[in-house]
PDB file of C-alpha atoms in Angstrom:
ATOM      1  CA  MET A   5      15.218  20.659 -35.177  1.00 65.00           C
ATOM      2  CA  SER A   6      13.570  17.242 -35.036  1.00 75.00           C
ATOM      3  CA  ASP A   7      12.157  15.827 -31.791  1.00 81.00           C
ATOM      4  CA  ALA A   8      14.983  13.268 -31.657  1.00 86.00           C
ATOM      5  CA  ALA A   9      17.660  15.946 -32.122  1.00 81.00           C
ATOM      6  CA  TYR A  10      15.978  18.161 -29.526  1.00 78.00           C
ATOM      7  CA  LYS A  11      15.864  15.292 -27.024  1.00 86.00           C
ATOM      8  CA  SER A  12      19.489  14.450 -27.731  1.00 88.00           C
ATOM      9  CA  GLN A  13      20.543  18.058 -27.091  1.00 85.00           C
ATOM     10  CA  LEU A  14      18.581  18.166 -23.829  1.00 84.00           C
ATOM     11  CA  GLN A  15      20.330  15.001 -22.650  1.00 88.00           C
ATOM     12  CA  ALA A  16      23.789  16.216 -23.706  1.00 88.00           C
ATOM     13  CA  TYR A  17      23.439  19.513 -21.852  1.00 87.00           C
ATOM     14  CA  GLU A  18      21.115  18.376 -19.049  1.00 88.00           C
ATOM     15  CA  LYS A  19      23.241  19.787 -16.210  1.00 87.00           C
ATOM     16  CA  TYR A  20      22.932  23.256 -17.728  1.00 85.00           C
ATOM     17  CA  TYR A  21      19.289  23.129 -18.737  1.00 85.00           C
ATOM     18  CA  VAL A  22      18.208  21.854 -15.320  1.00 86.00           C
ATOM     19  CA  THR A  23      19.241  25.190 -13.797  1.00 84.00           C
ATOM     20  CA  THR A  24      16.461  26.925 -15.736  1.00 82.00           C
ATOM     21  CA  GLN A  25      13.856  24.867 -13.879  1.00 82.00           C
ATOM     22  CA  VAL A  26      14.524  26.720 -10.644  1.00 87.00           C
ATOM     23  CA  THR A  27      14.695  30.212 -12.139  1.00 87.00           C
ATOM     24  CA  ASP A  28      11.036  31.096 -11.556  1.00 86.00           C
ATOM     25  CA  ASP A  29      11.205  29.906  -7.951  1.00 90.00           C
ATOM     26  CA  ALA A  30      14.427  31.848  -7.330  1.00 92.00           C
ATOM     27  CA  ILE A  31      12.915  35.074  -8.716  1.00 91.00           C
ATOM     28  CA  LYS A  32       9.725  34.524  -6.706  1.00 91.00           C
ATOM     29  CA  GLN A  33      11.716  33.952  -3.513  1.00 94.00           C
ATOM     30  CA  PHE A  34      13.821  37.060  -4.154  1.00 94.00           C
ATOM     31  CA  ILE A  35      10.818  39.337  -4.751  1.00 94.00           C
ATOM     32  CA  THR A  36       8.785  37.821  -1.911  1.00 94.00           C
ATOM     33  CA  SER A  37      11.634  38.482   0.526  1.00 95.00           C
ATOM     34  CA  HIS A  38      11.741  42.127  -0.591  1.00 95.00           C
ATOM     35  CA  ALA A  39       7.970  42.523  -0.251  1.00 94.00           C
ATOM     36  CA  GLU A  40       8.438  42.934   3.513  1.00 92.00           C
ATOM     37  CA  ARG A  41      10.611  46.010   3.065  1.00 94.00           C
ATOM     38  CA  PRO A  42       9.058  49.491   3.267  1.00 92.00           C
ATOM     39  CA  GLU A  43      10.485  50.591  -0.082  1.00 93.00           C
ATOM     40  CA  PHE A  44       8.940  47.627  -1.934  1.00 95.00           C
ATOM     41  CA  GLN A  45       5.893  49.607  -3.121  1.00 90.00           C
ATOM     42  CA  ASN A  46       8.183  52.053  -4.916  1.00 88.00           C
ATOM     43  CA  THR A  47      10.613  49.501  -6.311  1.00 92.00           C
ATOM     44  CA  LEU A  48      10.867  48.493  -9.945  1.00 92.00           C
ATOM     45  CA  PHE A  49      12.691  45.206 -10.454  1.00 94.00           C
ATOM     46  CA  ILE A  50      14.546  44.745 -13.744  1.00 94.00           C
ATOM     47  CA  ILE A  51      15.623  41.206 -14.535  1.00 93.00           C
ATOM     48  CA  THR A  52      17.785  40.488 -17.562  1.00 93.00           C
ATOM     49  CA  GLY A  53      20.999  38.857 -18.728  1.00 87.00           C
ATOM     50  CA  ASP A  54      23.943  39.860 -20.854  1.00 82.00           C
ATOM     51  CA  HIS A  55      24.070  36.641 -22.876  1.00 81.00           C
ATOM     52  CA  PRO A  56      22.172  33.375 -23.261  1.00 81.00           C
ATOM     53  CA  MET A  57      23.368  30.062 -21.871  1.00 81.00           C
ATOM     54  CA  THR A  58      26.672  29.778 -23.729  1.00 78.00           C
ATOM     55  CA  GLU A  59      27.388  26.218 -22.564  1.00 83.00           C
ATOM     56  CA  ALA A  60      24.682  24.856 -24.875  1.00 83.00           C
ATOM     57  CA  PRO A  61      24.493  25.427 -28.648  1.00 84.00           C
ATOM     58  CA  VAL A  62      22.489  28.456 -29.796  1.00 85.00           C
ATOM     59  CA  GLN A  63      20.271  28.436 -32.847  1.00 86.00           C
ATOM     60  CA  ASN A  64      22.292  31.048 -34.738  1.00 92.00           C
ATOM     61  CA  SER A  65      24.578  34.046 -34.189  1.00 91.00           C
ATOM     62  CA  LEU A  66      21.681  36.479 -33.633  1.00 93.00           C
ATOM     63  CA  LYS A  67      20.243  34.295 -30.851  1.00 91.00           C
ATOM     64  CA  ARG A  68      23.484  34.950 -28.926  1.00 88.00           C
ATOM     65  CA  TYR A  69      22.033  38.378 -28.212  1.00 90.00           C
ATOM     66  CA  HIS A  70      18.486  37.235 -27.402  1.00 90.00           C
ATOM     67  CA  VAL A  71      18.022  37.484 -23.648  1.00 90.00           C
ATOM     68  CA  PRO A  72      15.037  38.063 -21.356  1.00 89.00           C
ATOM     69  CA  LEU A  73      14.182  41.557 -20.164  1.00 92.00           C
ATOM     70  CA  LEU A  74      11.570  41.635 -17.404  1.00 92.00           C
ATOM     71  CA  PHE A  75      10.114  44.538 -15.458  1.00 92.00           C
ATOM     72  CA  TYR A  76       8.210  43.888 -12.251  1.00 92.00           C
ATOM     73  CA  SER A  77       6.552  46.248  -9.809  1.00 91.00           C
ATOM     74  CA  SER A  78       3.626  45.794  -7.458  1.00 88.00           C
ATOM     75  CA  LYS A  79       2.165  48.880  -9.169  1.00 84.00           C
ATOM     76  CA  LEU A  80       2.134  47.180 -12.570  1.00 79.00           C
ATOM     77  CA  ILE A  81      -1.316  45.665 -12.352  1.00 72.00           C
ATOM     78  CA  LYS A  82      -1.681  44.048 -15.768  1.00 83.00           C
ATOM     79  CA  PRO A  83       0.929  41.500 -16.885  1.00 86.00           C
ATOM     80  CA  ALA A  84       1.917  41.723 -20.538  1.00 88.00           C
ATOM     81  CA  ILE A  85       4.421  40.331 -23.010  1.00 89.00           C
ATOM     82  CA  SER A  86       5.929  42.574 -25.657  1.00 89.00           C
ATOM     83  CA  LYS A  87       6.880  41.363 -29.119  1.00 87.00           C
ATOM     84  CA  ASN A  88       8.849  44.505 -29.879  1.00 90.00           C
ATOM     85  CA  ILE A  89      12.548  44.197 -30.605  1.00 91.00           C
ATOM     86  CA  VAL A  90      14.305  46.097 -27.840  1.00 92.00           C
ATOM     87  CA  SER A  91      17.710  46.471 -26.266  1.00 92.00           C
ATOM     88  CA  HIS A  92      19.398  46.991 -22.920  1.00 92.00           C
ATOM     89  CA  LEU A  93      20.080  50.449 -24.338  1.00 91.00           C
ATOM     90  CA  ASP A  94      16.375  51.216 -23.851  1.00 93.00           C
ATOM     91  CA  VAL A  95      16.454  50.636 -20.085  1.00 93.00           C
ATOM     92  CA  GLN A  96      18.039  53.973 -19.113  1.00 92.00           C
ATOM     93  CA  GLN A  97      15.662  56.089 -21.191  1.00 91.00           C
ATOM     94  CA  THR A  98      12.692  54.088 -19.899  1.00 91.00           C
ATOM     95  CA  LEU A  99      13.756  54.602 -16.272  1.00 92.00           C
ATOM     96  CA  TYR A 100      14.244  58.325 -16.867  1.00 91.00           C
ATOM     97  CA  ASN A 101      10.707  58.624 -18.189  1.00 90.00           C
ATOM     98  CA  ILE A 102       9.236  56.591 -15.333  1.00 88.00           C
ATOM     99  CA  LEU A 103      11.025  58.792 -12.796  1.00 90.00           C
ATOM    100  CA  ARG A 104      10.004  61.989 -14.633  1.00 90.00           C
ATOM    101  CA  ASN A 105       6.365  60.870 -14.738  1.00 88.00           C
ATOM    102  CA  ASN A 106       6.490  60.360 -10.981  1.00 86.00           C
ATOM    103  CA  GLY A 107       7.832  63.832 -10.254  1.00 90.00           C
ATOM    104  CA  ILE A 108      11.448  62.839  -9.720  1.00 90.00           C
ATOM    105  CA  GLU A 109      14.087  65.086 -11.240  1.00 92.00           C
ATOM    106  CA  VAL A 110      16.454  63.433 -13.682  1.00 90.00           C
ATOM    107  CA  PRO A 111      19.273  64.916 -15.785  1.00 86.00           C
ATOM    108  CA  LYS A 112      18.059  66.990 -18.728  1.00 81.00           C
ATOM    109  CA  THR A 113      20.817  65.659 -20.946  1.00 79.00           C
ATOM    110  CA  SER A 114      21.193  61.935 -21.550  1.00 80.00           C
ATOM    111  CA  VAL A 115      23.717  59.885 -23.487  1.00 81.00           C
ATOM    112  CA  ALA A 116      21.257  57.007 -23.802  1.00 82.00           C
ATOM    113  CA  LEU A 117      21.194  55.448 -27.265  1.00 86.00           C
ATOM    114  CA  GLY A 118      17.864  53.767 -26.650  1.00 90.00           C
ATOM    115  CA  LYS A 119      14.279  54.898 -26.476  1.00 90.00           C
ATOM    116  CA  THR A 120      11.378  54.413 -24.095  1.00 90.00           C
ATOM    117  CA  LEU A 121      10.134  50.839 -24.071  1.00 90.00           C
ATOM    118  CA  LYS A 122       6.584  50.172 -25.237  1.00 86.00           C
ATOM    119  CA  VAL A 123       4.661  46.998 -24.525  1.00 85.00           C
ATOM    120  CA  GLU A 124       2.113  47.258 -27.302  1.00 85.00           C
ATOM    121  CA  GLY A 125       2.764  46.663 -30.987  1.00 81.00           C
ATOM    122  CA  ASN A 126       5.223  44.479 -32.833  1.00 82.00           C
ATOM    123  CA  ASP A 127       8.002  46.924 -33.672  1.00 83.00           C
ATOM    124  CA  LYS A 128      10.925  45.409 -35.539  1.00 83.00           C
ATOM    125  CA  ASN A 129      12.044  48.704 -37.065  1.00 89.00           C
ATOM    126  CA  ARG A 130      15.045  49.251 -34.842  1.00 93.00           C
ATOM    127  CA  SER A 131      18.776  49.301 -35.422  1.00 95.00           C
ATOM    128  CA  PHE A 132      21.339  47.809 -33.046  1.00 95.00           C
ATOM    129  CA  VAL A 133      25.063  47.159 -33.214  1.00 95.00           C
ATOM    130  CA  PHE A 134      26.184  44.174 -31.159  1.00 92.00           C
ATOM    131  CA  MET A 135      29.387  43.629 -29.204  1.00 88.00           C
ATOM    132  CA  ASN A 136      30.571  40.032 -29.254  1.00 81.00           C
ATOM    133  CA  GLY A 137      32.252  38.102 -26.450  1.00 76.00           C
ATOM    134  CA  HIS A 138      35.663  39.403 -27.515  1.00 80.00           C
ATOM    135  CA  ARG A 139      34.449  43.025 -27.193  1.00 84.00           C
ATOM    136  CA  PHE A 140      34.365  43.696 -30.933  1.00 87.00           C
ATOM    137  CA  LEU A 141      31.535  45.498 -32.686  1.00 90.00           C
ATOM    138  CA  GLU A 142      30.928  43.194 -35.623  1.00 91.00           C
ATOM    139  CA  ASP A 143      27.215  42.431 -36.037  1.00 95.00           C
ATOM    140  CA  ILE A 144      24.341  44.772 -36.867  1.00 97.00           C
ATOM    141  CA  TYR A 145      20.560  44.378 -36.923  1.00 97.00           C
ATOM    142  CA  SER A 146      18.422  46.909 -38.757  1.00 96.00           C
ATOM    143  CA  ASN A 147      14.717  46.836 -39.559  1.00 95.00           C
ATOM    144  CA  GLY A 148      14.407  43.080 -39.983  1.00 94.00           C
ATOM    145  CA  TYR A 149      17.847  42.471 -41.518  1.00 97.00           C
ATOM    146  CA  TYR A 150      21.010  41.185 -39.873  1.00 97.00           C
ATOM    147  CA  LEU A 151      24.602  41.369 -41.062  1.00 97.00           C
ATOM    148  CA  SER A 152      27.142  39.031 -39.490  1.00 95.00           C
ATOM    149  CA  LYS A 153      30.557  37.927 -40.769  1.00 92.00           C
ATOM    150  CA  ASN A 154      29.916  39.450 -44.199  1.00 94.00           C
ATOM    151  CA  GLN A 155      26.643  37.519 -44.647  1.00 97.00           C
ATOM    152  CA  LEU A 156      23.269  39.243 -44.900  1.00 98.00           C
ATOM    153  CA  TYR A 157      20.183  37.621 -43.409  1.00 98.00           C
ATOM    154  CA  LYS A 158      16.467  38.309 -43.316  1.00 97.00           C
ATOM    155  CA  VAL A 159      15.247  37.899 -39.743  1.00 95.00           C
ATOM    156  CA  GLU A 160      12.123  35.760 -39.494  1.00 93.00           C
ATOM    157  CA  GLU A 161       9.884  34.803 -36.560  1.00 89.00           C
ATOM    158  CA  SER A 162      11.659  33.725 -33.366  1.00 88.00           C
ATOM    159  CA  PHE A 163      14.911  35.189 -34.722  1.00 92.00           C
ATOM    160  CA  LYS A 164      15.349  32.536 -37.384  1.00 94.00           C
ATOM    161  CA  LEU A 165      17.770  33.660 -40.082  1.00 97.00           C
ATOM    162  CA  LYS A 166      17.421  33.247 -43.819  1.00 97.00           C
ATOM    163  CA  GLU A 167      20.471  33.953 -45.962  1.00 97.00           C
ATOM    164  CA  ILE A 168      19.716  36.479 -48.691  1.00 98.00           C
ATOM    165  CA  VAL A 169      21.559  38.324 -51.446  1.00 97.00           C
ATOM    166  CA  ASN A 170      20.808  42.044 -51.525  1.00 97.00           C
ATOM    167  CA  PRO A 171      23.950  44.084 -52.302  1.00 97.00           C
ATOM    168  CA  LYS A 172      22.281  47.454 -51.692  1.00 97.00           C
ATOM    169  CA  ARG A 173      20.895  46.445 -48.289  1.00 97.00           C
ATOM    170  CA  LYS A 174      24.208  44.839 -47.311  1.00 98.00           C
ATOM    171  CA  GLN A 175      26.120  47.974 -48.292  1.00 98.00           C
ATOM    172  CA  ASN A 176      23.767  50.143 -46.220  1.00 97.00           C
ATOM    173  CA  LEU A 177      24.289  47.951 -43.158  1.00 98.00           C
ATOM    174  CA  GLU A 178      28.054  47.947 -43.654  1.00 97.00           C
ATOM    175  CA  LYS A 179      28.040  51.757 -43.812  1.00 97.00           C
ATOM    176  CA  ALA A 180      25.839  51.984 -40.701  1.00 97.00           C
ATOM    177  CA  LEU A 181      28.146  49.621 -38.789  1.00 97.00           C
ATOM    178  CA  HIS A 182      31.232  51.586 -39.866  1.00 97.00           C
ATOM    179  CA  SER A 183      29.606  54.895 -38.856  1.00 96.00           C
ATOM    180  CA  PHE A 184      28.628  53.537 -35.453  1.00 95.00           C
ATOM    181  CA  LYS A 185      32.163  52.270 -34.796  1.00 94.00           C
ATOM    182  CA  TRP A 186      33.680  55.605 -35.829  1.00 94.00           C
ATOM    183  CA  MET A 187      31.255  57.667 -33.762  1.00 92.00           C
ATOM    184  CA  SER A 188      31.741  55.421 -30.716  1.00 90.00           C
ATOM    185  CA  LEU A 189      35.493  55.792 -30.960  1.00 90.00           C
ATOM    186  CA  TYR A 190      35.261  59.563 -31.427  1.00 91.00           C
ATOM    187  CA  THR A 191      32.814  60.259 -28.612  1.00 87.00           C
ATOM    188  CA  THR A 192      34.669  58.142 -26.075  1.00 85.00           C
ATOM    189  CA  THR A 193      38.257  59.106 -26.899  1.00 90.00           C
ATOM    190  CA  GLN A 194      37.454  62.805 -27.371  1.00 85.00           C
ATOM    191  CA  GLN A 195      35.113  62.987 -24.357  1.00 80.00           C
ATOM    192  CA  ARG A 196      32.134  64.079 -26.438  1.00 78.00           C
ATOM    193  CA  LEU A 197      29.434  62.099 -24.657  1.00 75.00           C
ATOM    194  CA  LEU A 198      28.002  65.185 -22.931  1.00 69.00           C
ATOM    195  CA  PRO A 199      28.020  68.863 -23.850  1.00 65.00           C
ATOM    196  CA  VAL A 200      30.860  70.916 -22.401  1.00 62.00           C
ATOM    197  CA  LYS A 201      29.559  72.883 -19.410  1.00 63.00           C
ATOM    198  CA  ASP A 202      29.906  76.689 -19.408  1.00 42.00           C
TER     199      ASP A 202
END
């Protein structure tokens, strides 16, 4: 996007973008107010969103799913930014491990589809199926490739998409998406999320 186009977009959607300017202050005020509470030292704050700002245009269909995921605790001494591709699905498993590591009992069986978050590295070798705003599972990301509306893309830096033709890769993603949909339907309608208790 050129500087002129960027400036024009900022002006067109100014009333929405201006809200982002107070976000840091709002988060700071929220955490500062909780710092006076006795449980603050043992609190882990998780700040995220379920979608980006939909009032303004997004760069592409994959960016619709690109949202911040922040963890804050007074016990996390060193700030860090992760370049790994992660999901909200990873939050439950991460919390379970944090609780386990601090001697707190958690369920032995989990239905979490994610894995424990790691800060280090640059892991893009993940697979995620996305639910759109109409509650349909239609897009899939897998190991640097993205399939949306029957078009295959290579995912580049900052989630830029490059259209590619790779029938084998596209077929594999279509099969993975179909399998995920089928398994989701089966496990939820047949109550197979957890093992049957004796």
